[in-house]
Short mmCIF file of C-alpha atoms in Angstrom, two decimals:
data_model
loop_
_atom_site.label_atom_id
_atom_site.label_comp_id
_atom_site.label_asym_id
_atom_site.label_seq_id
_atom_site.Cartn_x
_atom_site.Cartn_y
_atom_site.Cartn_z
CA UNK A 480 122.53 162.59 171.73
CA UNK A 481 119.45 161.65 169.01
CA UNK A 482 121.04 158.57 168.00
CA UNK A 483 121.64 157.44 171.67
CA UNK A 484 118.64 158.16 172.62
CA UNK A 485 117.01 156.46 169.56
CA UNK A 486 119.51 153.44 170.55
CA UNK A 487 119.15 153.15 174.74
CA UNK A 488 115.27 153.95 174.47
CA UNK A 489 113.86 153.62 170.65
CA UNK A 490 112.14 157.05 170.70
CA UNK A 491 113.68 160.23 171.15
CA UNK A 492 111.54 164.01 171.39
CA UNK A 493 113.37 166.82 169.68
CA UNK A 494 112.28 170.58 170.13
CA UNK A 495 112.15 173.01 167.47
CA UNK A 496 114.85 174.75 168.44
CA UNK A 497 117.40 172.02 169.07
CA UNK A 498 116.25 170.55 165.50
CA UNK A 499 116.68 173.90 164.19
CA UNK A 500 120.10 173.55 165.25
CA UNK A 501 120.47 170.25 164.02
CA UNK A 502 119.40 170.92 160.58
CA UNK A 503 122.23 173.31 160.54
CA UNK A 504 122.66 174.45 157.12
CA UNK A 505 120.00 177.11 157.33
CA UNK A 506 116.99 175.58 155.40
CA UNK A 507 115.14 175.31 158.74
CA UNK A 508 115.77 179.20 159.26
CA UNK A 509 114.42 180.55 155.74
CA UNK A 510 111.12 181.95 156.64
CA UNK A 511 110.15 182.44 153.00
CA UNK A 512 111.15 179.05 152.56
CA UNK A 513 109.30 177.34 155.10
CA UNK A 514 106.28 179.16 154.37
CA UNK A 515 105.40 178.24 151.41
CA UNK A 516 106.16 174.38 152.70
CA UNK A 517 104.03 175.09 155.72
CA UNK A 518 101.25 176.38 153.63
CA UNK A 519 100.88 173.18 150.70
CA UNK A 520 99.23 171.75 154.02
CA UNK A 521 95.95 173.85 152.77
CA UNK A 522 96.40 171.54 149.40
CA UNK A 523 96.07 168.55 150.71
CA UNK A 524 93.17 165.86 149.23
CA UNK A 525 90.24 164.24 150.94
CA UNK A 526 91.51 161.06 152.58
CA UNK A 527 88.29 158.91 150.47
CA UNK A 528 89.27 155.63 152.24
CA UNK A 529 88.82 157.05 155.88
CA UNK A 530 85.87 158.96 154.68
CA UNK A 531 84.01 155.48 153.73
CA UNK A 532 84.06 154.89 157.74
CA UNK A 533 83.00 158.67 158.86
CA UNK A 534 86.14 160.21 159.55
CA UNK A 535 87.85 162.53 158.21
CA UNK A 536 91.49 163.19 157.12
CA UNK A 537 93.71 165.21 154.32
CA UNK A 538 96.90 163.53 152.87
CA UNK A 539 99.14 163.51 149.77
CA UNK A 540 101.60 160.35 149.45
CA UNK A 541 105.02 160.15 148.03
CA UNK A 542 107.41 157.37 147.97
CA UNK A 543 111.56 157.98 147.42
CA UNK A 544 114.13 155.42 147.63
CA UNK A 545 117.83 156.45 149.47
CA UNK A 546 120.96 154.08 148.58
CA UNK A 547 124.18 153.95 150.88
CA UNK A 548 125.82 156.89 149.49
CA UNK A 549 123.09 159.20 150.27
CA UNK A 550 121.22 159.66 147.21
CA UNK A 551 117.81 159.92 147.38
CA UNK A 552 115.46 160.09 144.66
CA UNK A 553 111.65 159.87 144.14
CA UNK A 554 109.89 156.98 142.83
CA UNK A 555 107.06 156.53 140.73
CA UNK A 556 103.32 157.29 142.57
CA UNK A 557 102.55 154.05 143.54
CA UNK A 558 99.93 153.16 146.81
CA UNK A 559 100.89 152.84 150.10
CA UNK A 560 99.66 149.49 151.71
CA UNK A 561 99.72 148.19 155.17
CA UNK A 562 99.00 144.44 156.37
CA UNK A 563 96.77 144.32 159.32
CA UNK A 564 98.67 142.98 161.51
CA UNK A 565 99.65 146.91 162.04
CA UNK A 566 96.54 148.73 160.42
CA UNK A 567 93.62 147.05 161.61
CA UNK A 568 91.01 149.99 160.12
CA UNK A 569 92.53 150.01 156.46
CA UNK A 570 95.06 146.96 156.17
CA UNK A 571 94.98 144.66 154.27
CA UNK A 572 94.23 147.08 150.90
CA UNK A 573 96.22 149.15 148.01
CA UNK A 574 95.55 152.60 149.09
CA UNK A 575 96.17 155.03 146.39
CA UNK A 576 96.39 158.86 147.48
CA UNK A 577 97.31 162.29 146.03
CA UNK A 578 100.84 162.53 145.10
CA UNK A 579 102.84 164.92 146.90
CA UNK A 580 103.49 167.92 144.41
CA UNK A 581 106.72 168.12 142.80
CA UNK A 582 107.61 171.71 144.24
CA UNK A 583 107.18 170.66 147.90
CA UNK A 584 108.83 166.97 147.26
CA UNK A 585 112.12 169.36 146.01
CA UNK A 586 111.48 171.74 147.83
CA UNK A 587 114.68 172.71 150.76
CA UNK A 588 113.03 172.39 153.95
CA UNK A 589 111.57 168.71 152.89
CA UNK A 590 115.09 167.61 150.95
CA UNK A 591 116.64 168.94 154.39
CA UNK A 592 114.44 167.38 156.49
CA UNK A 593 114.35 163.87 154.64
CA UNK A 594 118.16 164.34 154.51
CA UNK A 595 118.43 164.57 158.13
CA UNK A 596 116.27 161.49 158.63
CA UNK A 597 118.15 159.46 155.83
CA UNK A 598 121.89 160.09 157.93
CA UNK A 599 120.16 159.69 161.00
CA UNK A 600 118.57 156.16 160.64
CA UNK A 601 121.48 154.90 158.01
CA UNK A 602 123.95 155.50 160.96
CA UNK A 603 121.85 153.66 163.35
CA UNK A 604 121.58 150.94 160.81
CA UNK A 605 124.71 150.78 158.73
CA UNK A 606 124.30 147.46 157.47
CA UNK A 607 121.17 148.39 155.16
CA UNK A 608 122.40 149.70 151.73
CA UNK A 609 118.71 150.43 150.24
CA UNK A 610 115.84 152.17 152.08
CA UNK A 611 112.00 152.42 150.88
CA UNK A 612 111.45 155.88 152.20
CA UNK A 613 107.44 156.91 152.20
CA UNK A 614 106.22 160.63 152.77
CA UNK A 615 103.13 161.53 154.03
CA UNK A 616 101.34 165.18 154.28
CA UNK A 617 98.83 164.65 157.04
CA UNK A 618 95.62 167.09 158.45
CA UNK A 619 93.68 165.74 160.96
CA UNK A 620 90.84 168.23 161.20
CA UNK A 621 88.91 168.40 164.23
CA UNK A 622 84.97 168.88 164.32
CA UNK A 623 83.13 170.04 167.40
CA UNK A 624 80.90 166.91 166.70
CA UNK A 625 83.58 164.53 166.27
CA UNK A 626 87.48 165.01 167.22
CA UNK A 627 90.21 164.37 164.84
CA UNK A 628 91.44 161.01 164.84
CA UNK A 629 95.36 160.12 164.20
CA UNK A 630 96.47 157.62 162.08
CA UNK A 631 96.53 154.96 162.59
CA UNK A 632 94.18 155.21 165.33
CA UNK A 633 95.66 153.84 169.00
CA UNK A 634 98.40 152.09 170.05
CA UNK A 635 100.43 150.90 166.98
CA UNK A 636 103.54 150.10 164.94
CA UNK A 637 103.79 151.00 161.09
CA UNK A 638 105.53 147.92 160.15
CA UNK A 639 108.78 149.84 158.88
CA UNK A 640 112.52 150.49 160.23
CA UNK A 641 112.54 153.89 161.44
CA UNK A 642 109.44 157.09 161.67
CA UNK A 643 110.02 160.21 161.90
CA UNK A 644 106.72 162.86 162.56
CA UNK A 645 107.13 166.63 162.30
CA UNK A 646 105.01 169.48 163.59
CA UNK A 647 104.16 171.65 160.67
CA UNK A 648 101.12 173.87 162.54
CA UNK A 649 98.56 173.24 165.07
CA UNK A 650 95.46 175.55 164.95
CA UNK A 651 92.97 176.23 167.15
CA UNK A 652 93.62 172.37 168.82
CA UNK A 653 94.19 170.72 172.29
CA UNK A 654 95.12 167.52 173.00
CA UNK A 655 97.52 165.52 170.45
CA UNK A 656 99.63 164.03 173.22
CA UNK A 657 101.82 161.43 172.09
CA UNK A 658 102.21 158.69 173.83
CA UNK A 659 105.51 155.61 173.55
CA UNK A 660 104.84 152.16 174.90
CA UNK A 661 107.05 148.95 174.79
CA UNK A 662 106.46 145.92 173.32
CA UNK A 663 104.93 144.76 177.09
CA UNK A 664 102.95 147.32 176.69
CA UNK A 665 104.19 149.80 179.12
CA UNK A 666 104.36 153.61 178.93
CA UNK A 667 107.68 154.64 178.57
CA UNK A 668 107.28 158.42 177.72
CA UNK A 669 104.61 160.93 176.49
CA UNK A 670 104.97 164.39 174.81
CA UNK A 671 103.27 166.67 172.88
CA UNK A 672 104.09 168.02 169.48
CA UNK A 673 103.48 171.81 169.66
CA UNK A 674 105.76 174.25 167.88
CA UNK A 675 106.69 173.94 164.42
CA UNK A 676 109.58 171.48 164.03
CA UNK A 677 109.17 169.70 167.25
CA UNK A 678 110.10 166.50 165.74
CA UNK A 679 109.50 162.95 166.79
CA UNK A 680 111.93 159.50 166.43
CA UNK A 681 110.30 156.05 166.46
CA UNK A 682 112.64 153.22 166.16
CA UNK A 683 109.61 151.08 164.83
CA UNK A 684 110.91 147.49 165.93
CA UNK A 685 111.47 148.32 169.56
CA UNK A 686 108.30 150.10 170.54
CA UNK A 687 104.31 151.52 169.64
CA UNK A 688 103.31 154.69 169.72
CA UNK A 689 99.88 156.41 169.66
CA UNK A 690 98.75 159.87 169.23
CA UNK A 691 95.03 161.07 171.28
CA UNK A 692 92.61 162.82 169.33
CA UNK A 693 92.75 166.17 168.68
CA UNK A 694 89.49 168.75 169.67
CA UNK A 695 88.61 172.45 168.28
CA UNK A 696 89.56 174.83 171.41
CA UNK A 697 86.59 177.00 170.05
CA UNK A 698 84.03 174.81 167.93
CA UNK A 699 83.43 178.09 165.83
CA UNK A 700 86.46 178.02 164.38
CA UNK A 701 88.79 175.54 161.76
CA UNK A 702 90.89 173.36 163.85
CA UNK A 703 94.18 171.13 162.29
CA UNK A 704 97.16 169.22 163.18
CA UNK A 705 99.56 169.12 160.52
CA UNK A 706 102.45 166.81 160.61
CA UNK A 707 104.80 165.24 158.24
CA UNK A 708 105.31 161.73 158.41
CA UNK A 709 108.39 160.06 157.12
CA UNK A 710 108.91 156.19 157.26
CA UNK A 711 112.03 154.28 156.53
CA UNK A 712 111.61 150.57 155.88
CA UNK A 713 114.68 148.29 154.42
CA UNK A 714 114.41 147.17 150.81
CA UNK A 715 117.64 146.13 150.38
CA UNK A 716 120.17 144.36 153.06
CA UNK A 717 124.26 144.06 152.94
CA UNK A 718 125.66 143.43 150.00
CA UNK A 719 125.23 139.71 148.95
CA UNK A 720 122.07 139.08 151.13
#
């Protein structure tokens, strides 16, 4: 059902529970374990580079590379760059964030999770026997004086393969309605991300997507989205290419 979904449309919305399901092998339903995953979200380092434009945004970075077989290892920390022909704020520039710590990177529910996404997009693209795999530990805070901003901001494509975004918490939000458009620009579907695990697919070629701003539902109080991001962009073709 994902992958023809992913195929006919180039976007598919998965709910916790069917993803809970789909994990299968019980990572998903170890409380303890998912926990202390949720919770490295309170770790997370000052995005400086958004913070030179008056935003603000917490991230940690990790990059892994997954061969045919289904290994997947991490690489060495290296930056995370985007042209800007799809980041128009920050393109064009080395960005070099916090590394992802090494207990969450090995930790089950990630290894599941990236595991899931490496099977998933490998079947819809069987013909790629290398994938650059980037990991990204977002919190968009939201201020009462200013609403937290996705990234990156509006209607865009990342310039990879496949993306795949995961609820981790929302507290004390509203808003952070996800919108898919084609390449005509069209709307083709809208959801929003609210229980842990809800889980959104992005075949990256075939359409953008966008996520609104997120705003405190009492300004007295902390407000976060936290969502990890997992990108899939081919480094090496079929064999002989």
């Amino acid at each position: 059902m994902l992958e023809l979904a992913l195929r006919e449309d180039g976007f598919a919305f998965i709910g916790a529970g069917v993803m809970r399901a789909l994990l299968g092998d019980g990572t998903a339903h170890d409380t303890r374990a998912w926990a202390n995953f949720a919770s490295s979200w309170h770790d997370l380092a000052e995005d400086s580079y958004l913070a030179q434009v008056g935003l603000r945004r917490r991230r940690r970075h990790a990059v892994f590379v997954a061969n045919v077989s289904g290994e997947l290892h991490r690489a060495a920390h290296q930056p995370h760059y985007q042209s800007r022909d799809y980041n128009t704020l920050q393109g064009g520039i080395e960005r070099w964030f916090e590394p992802i710590r090494p207990d969450v990177a090995d930790c089950a529910p990630m290894r599941r999770l990236l595991g899931f996404a490496h099977a998933l997009f490998g079947g819809l693209a069987p013909q790629v026997t290398q994938w650059h795999v980037e990991v990204h530990q977002f919190r968009i805070e939201a201020l009462p004086e200013r609403h937290g901003q996705p990234t990156p901001e509006g209607m865009h494509r990342d310039g990879v393969n496949f993306v795949m975004v995961v609820l981790i918490d929302r507290h004390n939000i509203t808003s952070g309605t996800t919108s898919i458009h084609a390449l005509d620009g069209g709307e083709i579907g809208s959801f929003t991300l609210t229980r842990p695990l809800d889980t959104a697919f992005v075949d990256d070629g075939r359409v953008y997507h966008g996520v609104t701003a997120v705003a405190p539902l009492d300004p007295a109080q902390p407000a976060w989205r936290d969502v990890l991001v997992v990108t899939f962009r081919a480094a090496v073709g079929p064999a002989g290419s």
